[in-house]
Short mmCIF file of C-alpha atoms and ligand atoms in Angstrom, two decimals:
data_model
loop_
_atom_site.label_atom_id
_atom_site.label_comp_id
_atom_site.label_asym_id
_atom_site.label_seq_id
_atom_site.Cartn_x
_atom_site.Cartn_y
_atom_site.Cartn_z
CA UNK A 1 172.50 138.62 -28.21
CA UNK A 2 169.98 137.69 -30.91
CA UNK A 3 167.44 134.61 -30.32
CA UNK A 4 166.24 132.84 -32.80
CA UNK A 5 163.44 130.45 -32.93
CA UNK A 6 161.86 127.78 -34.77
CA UNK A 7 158.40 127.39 -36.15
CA UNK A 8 157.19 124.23 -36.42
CA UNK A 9 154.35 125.43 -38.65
CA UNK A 10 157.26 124.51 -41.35
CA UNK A 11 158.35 121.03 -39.56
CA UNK A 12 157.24 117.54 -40.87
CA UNK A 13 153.78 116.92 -38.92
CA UNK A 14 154.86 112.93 -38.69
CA UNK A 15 158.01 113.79 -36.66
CA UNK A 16 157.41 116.93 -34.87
CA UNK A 17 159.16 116.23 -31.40
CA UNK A 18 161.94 115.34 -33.36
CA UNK A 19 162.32 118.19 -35.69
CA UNK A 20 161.66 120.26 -32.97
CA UNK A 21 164.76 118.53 -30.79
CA UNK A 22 166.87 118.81 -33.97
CA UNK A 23 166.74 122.73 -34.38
CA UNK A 24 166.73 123.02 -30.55
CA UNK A 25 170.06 120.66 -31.14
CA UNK A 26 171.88 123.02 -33.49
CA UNK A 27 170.93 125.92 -31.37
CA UNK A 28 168.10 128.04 -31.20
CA UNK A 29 167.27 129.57 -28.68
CA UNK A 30 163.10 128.31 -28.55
CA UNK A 31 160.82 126.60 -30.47
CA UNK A 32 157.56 128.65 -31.39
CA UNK A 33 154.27 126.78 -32.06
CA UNK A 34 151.41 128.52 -33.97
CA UNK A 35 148.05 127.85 -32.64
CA UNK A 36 145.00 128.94 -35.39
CA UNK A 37 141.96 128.56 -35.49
CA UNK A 38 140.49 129.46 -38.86
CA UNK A 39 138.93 132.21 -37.74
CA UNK A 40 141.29 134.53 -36.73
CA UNK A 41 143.17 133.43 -40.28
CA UNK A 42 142.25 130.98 -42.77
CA UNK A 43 144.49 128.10 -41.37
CA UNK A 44 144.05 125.52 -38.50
CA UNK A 45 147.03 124.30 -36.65
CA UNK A 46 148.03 123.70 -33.24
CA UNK A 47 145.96 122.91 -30.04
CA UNK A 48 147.37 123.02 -26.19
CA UNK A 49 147.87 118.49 -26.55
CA UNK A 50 150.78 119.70 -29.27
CA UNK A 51 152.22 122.30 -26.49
CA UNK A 52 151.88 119.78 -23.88
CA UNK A 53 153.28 117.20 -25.70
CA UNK A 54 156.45 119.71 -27.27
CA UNK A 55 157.29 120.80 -23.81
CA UNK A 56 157.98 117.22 -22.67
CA UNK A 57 160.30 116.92 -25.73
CA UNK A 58 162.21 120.53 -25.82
CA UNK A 59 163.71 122.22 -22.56
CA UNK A 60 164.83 126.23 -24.36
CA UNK A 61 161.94 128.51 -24.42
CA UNK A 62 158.49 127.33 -25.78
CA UNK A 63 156.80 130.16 -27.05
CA UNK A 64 153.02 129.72 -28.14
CA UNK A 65 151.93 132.37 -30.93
CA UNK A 66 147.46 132.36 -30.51
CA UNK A 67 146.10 133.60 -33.87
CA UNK A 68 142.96 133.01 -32.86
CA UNK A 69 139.72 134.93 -31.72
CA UNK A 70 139.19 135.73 -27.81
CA UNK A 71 142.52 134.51 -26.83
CA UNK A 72 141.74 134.76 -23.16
CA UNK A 73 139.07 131.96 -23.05
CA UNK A 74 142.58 129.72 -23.44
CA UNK A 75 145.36 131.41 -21.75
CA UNK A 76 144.99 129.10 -18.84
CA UNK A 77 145.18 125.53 -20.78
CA UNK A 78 147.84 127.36 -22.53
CA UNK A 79 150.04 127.89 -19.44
CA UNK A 80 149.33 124.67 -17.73
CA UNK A 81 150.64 122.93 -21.09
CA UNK A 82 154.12 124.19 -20.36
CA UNK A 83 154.28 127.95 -22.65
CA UNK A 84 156.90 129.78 -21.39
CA UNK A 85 155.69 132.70 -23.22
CA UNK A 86 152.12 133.33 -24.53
CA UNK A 87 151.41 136.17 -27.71
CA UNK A 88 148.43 137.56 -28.55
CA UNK A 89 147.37 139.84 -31.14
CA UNK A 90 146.11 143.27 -30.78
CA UNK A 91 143.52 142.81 -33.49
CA UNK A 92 142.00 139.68 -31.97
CA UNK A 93 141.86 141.32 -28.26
CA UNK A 94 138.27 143.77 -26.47
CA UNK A 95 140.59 144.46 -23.78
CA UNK A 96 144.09 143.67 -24.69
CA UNK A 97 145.73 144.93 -21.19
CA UNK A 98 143.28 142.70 -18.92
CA UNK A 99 144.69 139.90 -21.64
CA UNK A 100 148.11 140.50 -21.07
CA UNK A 101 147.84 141.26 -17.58
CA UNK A 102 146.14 137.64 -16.87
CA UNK A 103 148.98 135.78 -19.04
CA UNK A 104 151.50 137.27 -16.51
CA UNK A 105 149.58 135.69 -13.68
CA UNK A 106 149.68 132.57 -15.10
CA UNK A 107 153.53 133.23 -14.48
CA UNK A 108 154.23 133.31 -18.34
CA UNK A 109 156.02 135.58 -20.69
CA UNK A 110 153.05 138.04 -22.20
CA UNK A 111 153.71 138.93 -25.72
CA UNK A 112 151.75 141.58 -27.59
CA UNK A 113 151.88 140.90 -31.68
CA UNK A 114 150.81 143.29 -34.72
CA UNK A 115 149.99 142.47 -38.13
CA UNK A 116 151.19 144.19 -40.66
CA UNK A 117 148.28 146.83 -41.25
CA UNK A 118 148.03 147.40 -37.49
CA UNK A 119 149.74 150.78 -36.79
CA UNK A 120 152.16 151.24 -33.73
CA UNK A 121 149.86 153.72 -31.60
CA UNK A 122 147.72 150.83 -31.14
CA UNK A 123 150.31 149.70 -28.59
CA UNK A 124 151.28 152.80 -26.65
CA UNK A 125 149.21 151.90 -23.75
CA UNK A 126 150.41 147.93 -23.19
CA UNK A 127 154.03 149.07 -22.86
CA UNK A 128 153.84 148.46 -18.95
CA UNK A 129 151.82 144.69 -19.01
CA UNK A 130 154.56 143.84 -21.84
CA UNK A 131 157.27 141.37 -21.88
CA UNK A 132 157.95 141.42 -25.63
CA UNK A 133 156.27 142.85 -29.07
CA UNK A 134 155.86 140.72 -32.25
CA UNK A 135 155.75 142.79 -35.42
CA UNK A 136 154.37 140.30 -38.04
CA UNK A 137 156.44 140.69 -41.11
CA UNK A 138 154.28 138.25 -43.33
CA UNK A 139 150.31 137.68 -43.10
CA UNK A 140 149.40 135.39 -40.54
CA UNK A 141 148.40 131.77 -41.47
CA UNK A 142 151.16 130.30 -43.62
CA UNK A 143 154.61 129.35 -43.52
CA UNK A 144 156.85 130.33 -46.68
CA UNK A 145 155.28 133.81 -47.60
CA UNK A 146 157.78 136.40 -49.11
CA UNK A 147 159.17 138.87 -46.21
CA UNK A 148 156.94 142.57 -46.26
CA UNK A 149 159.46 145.11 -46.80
CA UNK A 150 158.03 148.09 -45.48
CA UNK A 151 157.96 146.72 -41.53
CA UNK A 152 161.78 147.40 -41.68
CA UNK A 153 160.97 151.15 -40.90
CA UNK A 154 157.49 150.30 -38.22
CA UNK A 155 160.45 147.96 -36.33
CA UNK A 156 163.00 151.26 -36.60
CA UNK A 157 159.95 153.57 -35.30
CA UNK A 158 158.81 151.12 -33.05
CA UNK A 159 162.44 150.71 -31.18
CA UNK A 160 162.80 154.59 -31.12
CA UNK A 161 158.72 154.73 -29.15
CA UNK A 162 160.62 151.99 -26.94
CA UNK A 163 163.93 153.73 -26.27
CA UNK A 164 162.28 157.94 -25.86
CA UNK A 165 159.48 156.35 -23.52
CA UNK A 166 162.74 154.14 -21.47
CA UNK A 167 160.86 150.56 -21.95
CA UNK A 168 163.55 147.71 -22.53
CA UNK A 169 160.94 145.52 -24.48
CA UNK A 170 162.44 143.10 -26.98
CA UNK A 171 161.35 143.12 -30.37
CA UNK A 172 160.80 139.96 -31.95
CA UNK A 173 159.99 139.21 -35.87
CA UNK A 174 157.98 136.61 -37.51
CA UNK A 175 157.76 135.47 -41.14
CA UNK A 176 159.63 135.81 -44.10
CA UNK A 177 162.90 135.56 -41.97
CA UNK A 178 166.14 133.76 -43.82
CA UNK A 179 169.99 134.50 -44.60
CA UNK A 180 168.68 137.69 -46.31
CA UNK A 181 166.06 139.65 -44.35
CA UNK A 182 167.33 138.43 -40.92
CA UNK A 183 170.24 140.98 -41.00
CA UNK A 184 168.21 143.38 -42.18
CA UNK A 185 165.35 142.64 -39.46
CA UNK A 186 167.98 142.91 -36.78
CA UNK A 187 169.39 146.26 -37.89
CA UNK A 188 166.17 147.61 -37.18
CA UNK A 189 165.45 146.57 -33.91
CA UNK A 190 164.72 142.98 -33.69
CA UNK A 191 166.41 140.97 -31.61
CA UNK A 192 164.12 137.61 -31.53
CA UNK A 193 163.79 135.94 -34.99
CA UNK A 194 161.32 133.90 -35.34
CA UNK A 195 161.87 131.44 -38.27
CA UNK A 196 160.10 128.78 -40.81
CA UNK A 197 160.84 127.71 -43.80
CA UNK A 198 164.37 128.95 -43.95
CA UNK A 199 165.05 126.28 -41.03
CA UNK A 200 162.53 123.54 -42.20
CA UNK A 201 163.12 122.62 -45.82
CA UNK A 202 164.13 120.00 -48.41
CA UNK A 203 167.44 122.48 -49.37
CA UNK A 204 169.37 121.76 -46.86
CA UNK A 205 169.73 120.20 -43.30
CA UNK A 206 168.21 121.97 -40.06
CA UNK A 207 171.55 122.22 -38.37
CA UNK A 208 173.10 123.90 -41.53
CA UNK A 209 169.98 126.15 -41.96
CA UNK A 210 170.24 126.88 -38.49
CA UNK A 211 174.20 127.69 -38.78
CA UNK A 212 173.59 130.28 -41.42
CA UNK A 213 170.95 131.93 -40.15
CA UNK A 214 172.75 132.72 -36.84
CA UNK A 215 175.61 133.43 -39.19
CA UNK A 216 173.68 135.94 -41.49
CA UNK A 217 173.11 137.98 -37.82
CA UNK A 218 176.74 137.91 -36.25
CA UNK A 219 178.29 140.65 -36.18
C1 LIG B 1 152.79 132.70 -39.85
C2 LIG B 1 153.50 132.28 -38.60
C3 LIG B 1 154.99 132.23 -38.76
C4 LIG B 1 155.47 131.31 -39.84
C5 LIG B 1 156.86 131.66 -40.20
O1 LIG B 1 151.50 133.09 -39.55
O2 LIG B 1 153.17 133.12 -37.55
O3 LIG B 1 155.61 131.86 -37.55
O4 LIG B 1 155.41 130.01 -39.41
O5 LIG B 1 157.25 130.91 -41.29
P1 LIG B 1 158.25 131.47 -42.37
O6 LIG B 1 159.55 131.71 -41.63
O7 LIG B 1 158.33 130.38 -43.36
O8 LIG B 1 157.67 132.73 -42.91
#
């Protein structure tokens, strides 16, 4: 079965609870909230009131992406706000299996996520204190960036590491992902899809953009 989730990074500020209700409403399967800290990248977003706060108004999966430096000075407020699942990125992490490691104690999902220029090797020792990889598919820091081709084949070489070393890890996607690169996404491995501005935008309503997204992956 293929997930998807929304971003709110893409959702009207003003009525966030409610946009996030509405996608949750025309089915995805979680709601992913993009914590920065203009440091880590360029942008500032989210802090652990907005998790706290989102968790009281969605009940699917609330999945907290930290682009931020030393991640594990926060994993705790992060948890106690109500993430069901907590990534991290490689690049941003000294020790990167203690981090993981400590997310699962706080009885949350641990995610691992790579940016684009990050090769795979880097995560060939975190495949036992991982619940889930995130291959970024845009930079990280902005909604609406065009989808970077050339991950298709890391998420095809990353599912084959997965599958010769026996690890049943999902692979989940972020940025870039509408009716056209979702199908391709999922035909090489993914099987979470995180999504923006393809759900969140003045084209069309969220339930529609919601409808053909899950449409553009049914087989
Ligand atoms: C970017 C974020 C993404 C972003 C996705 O750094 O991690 O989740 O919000 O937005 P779209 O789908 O518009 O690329």
């Amino acid at each position: 079965m293929i997930a998807i989730e929304a971003s709110v990074l893409s959702a009207d500020f003003l009525r966030l609870g409610e946009q996030a209700r509405e996608a949750e409403a025309a089915g995805v399967d979680g709601i992913q909230v993009d914590v920065m800290d203009g440091r880590f990248v360029p942008n500032i977003t989210f802090g652990q009131g907005i998790v706290r706060a989102l968790r009281g108004a969605v009940h699917g999966v609330l999945d907290v992406h930290l682009m931020i430096v030393e991640p594990e000075l926060c994993l705790k407020e992060f948890a106690e706000a109500g993430a069901d699942r907590i990534f991290v990125h490689q690049e941003a992490c000294k020790h990167p299996h203690r981090v993981l490691q400590s997310i699962r104690e706080f009885g949350v999902e641990a995610g691992i996520t790579i940016n684009p220029g990050t090769p795979l090797s880097v995560l060939e020792e975190l495949f036992d204190v991982t619940d889930i990889i995130q291959v970024m598919t845009v930079k990280p820091g902005y909604g609406g960036q065009a989808f970077i081709q050339s991950q298709l084949d890391k998420m095809r070489r990353l599912k084959e590491m997965l599958e010769q070393g026996g690890f049943e890890i999902p692979i989940a996607v972020d940025g870039g992902i509408d009716t056209n690169t979702a199908p391709l996404a999922v035909s090489a491995g993914a099987t979470v899809l995180i999504a923006g501005s393809s759900i969140y935008n003045d084209r069309a309503p969220v339930d529609q953009n919601v409808a053909a997204l899950r449409e553009s992956v049914e087989i």
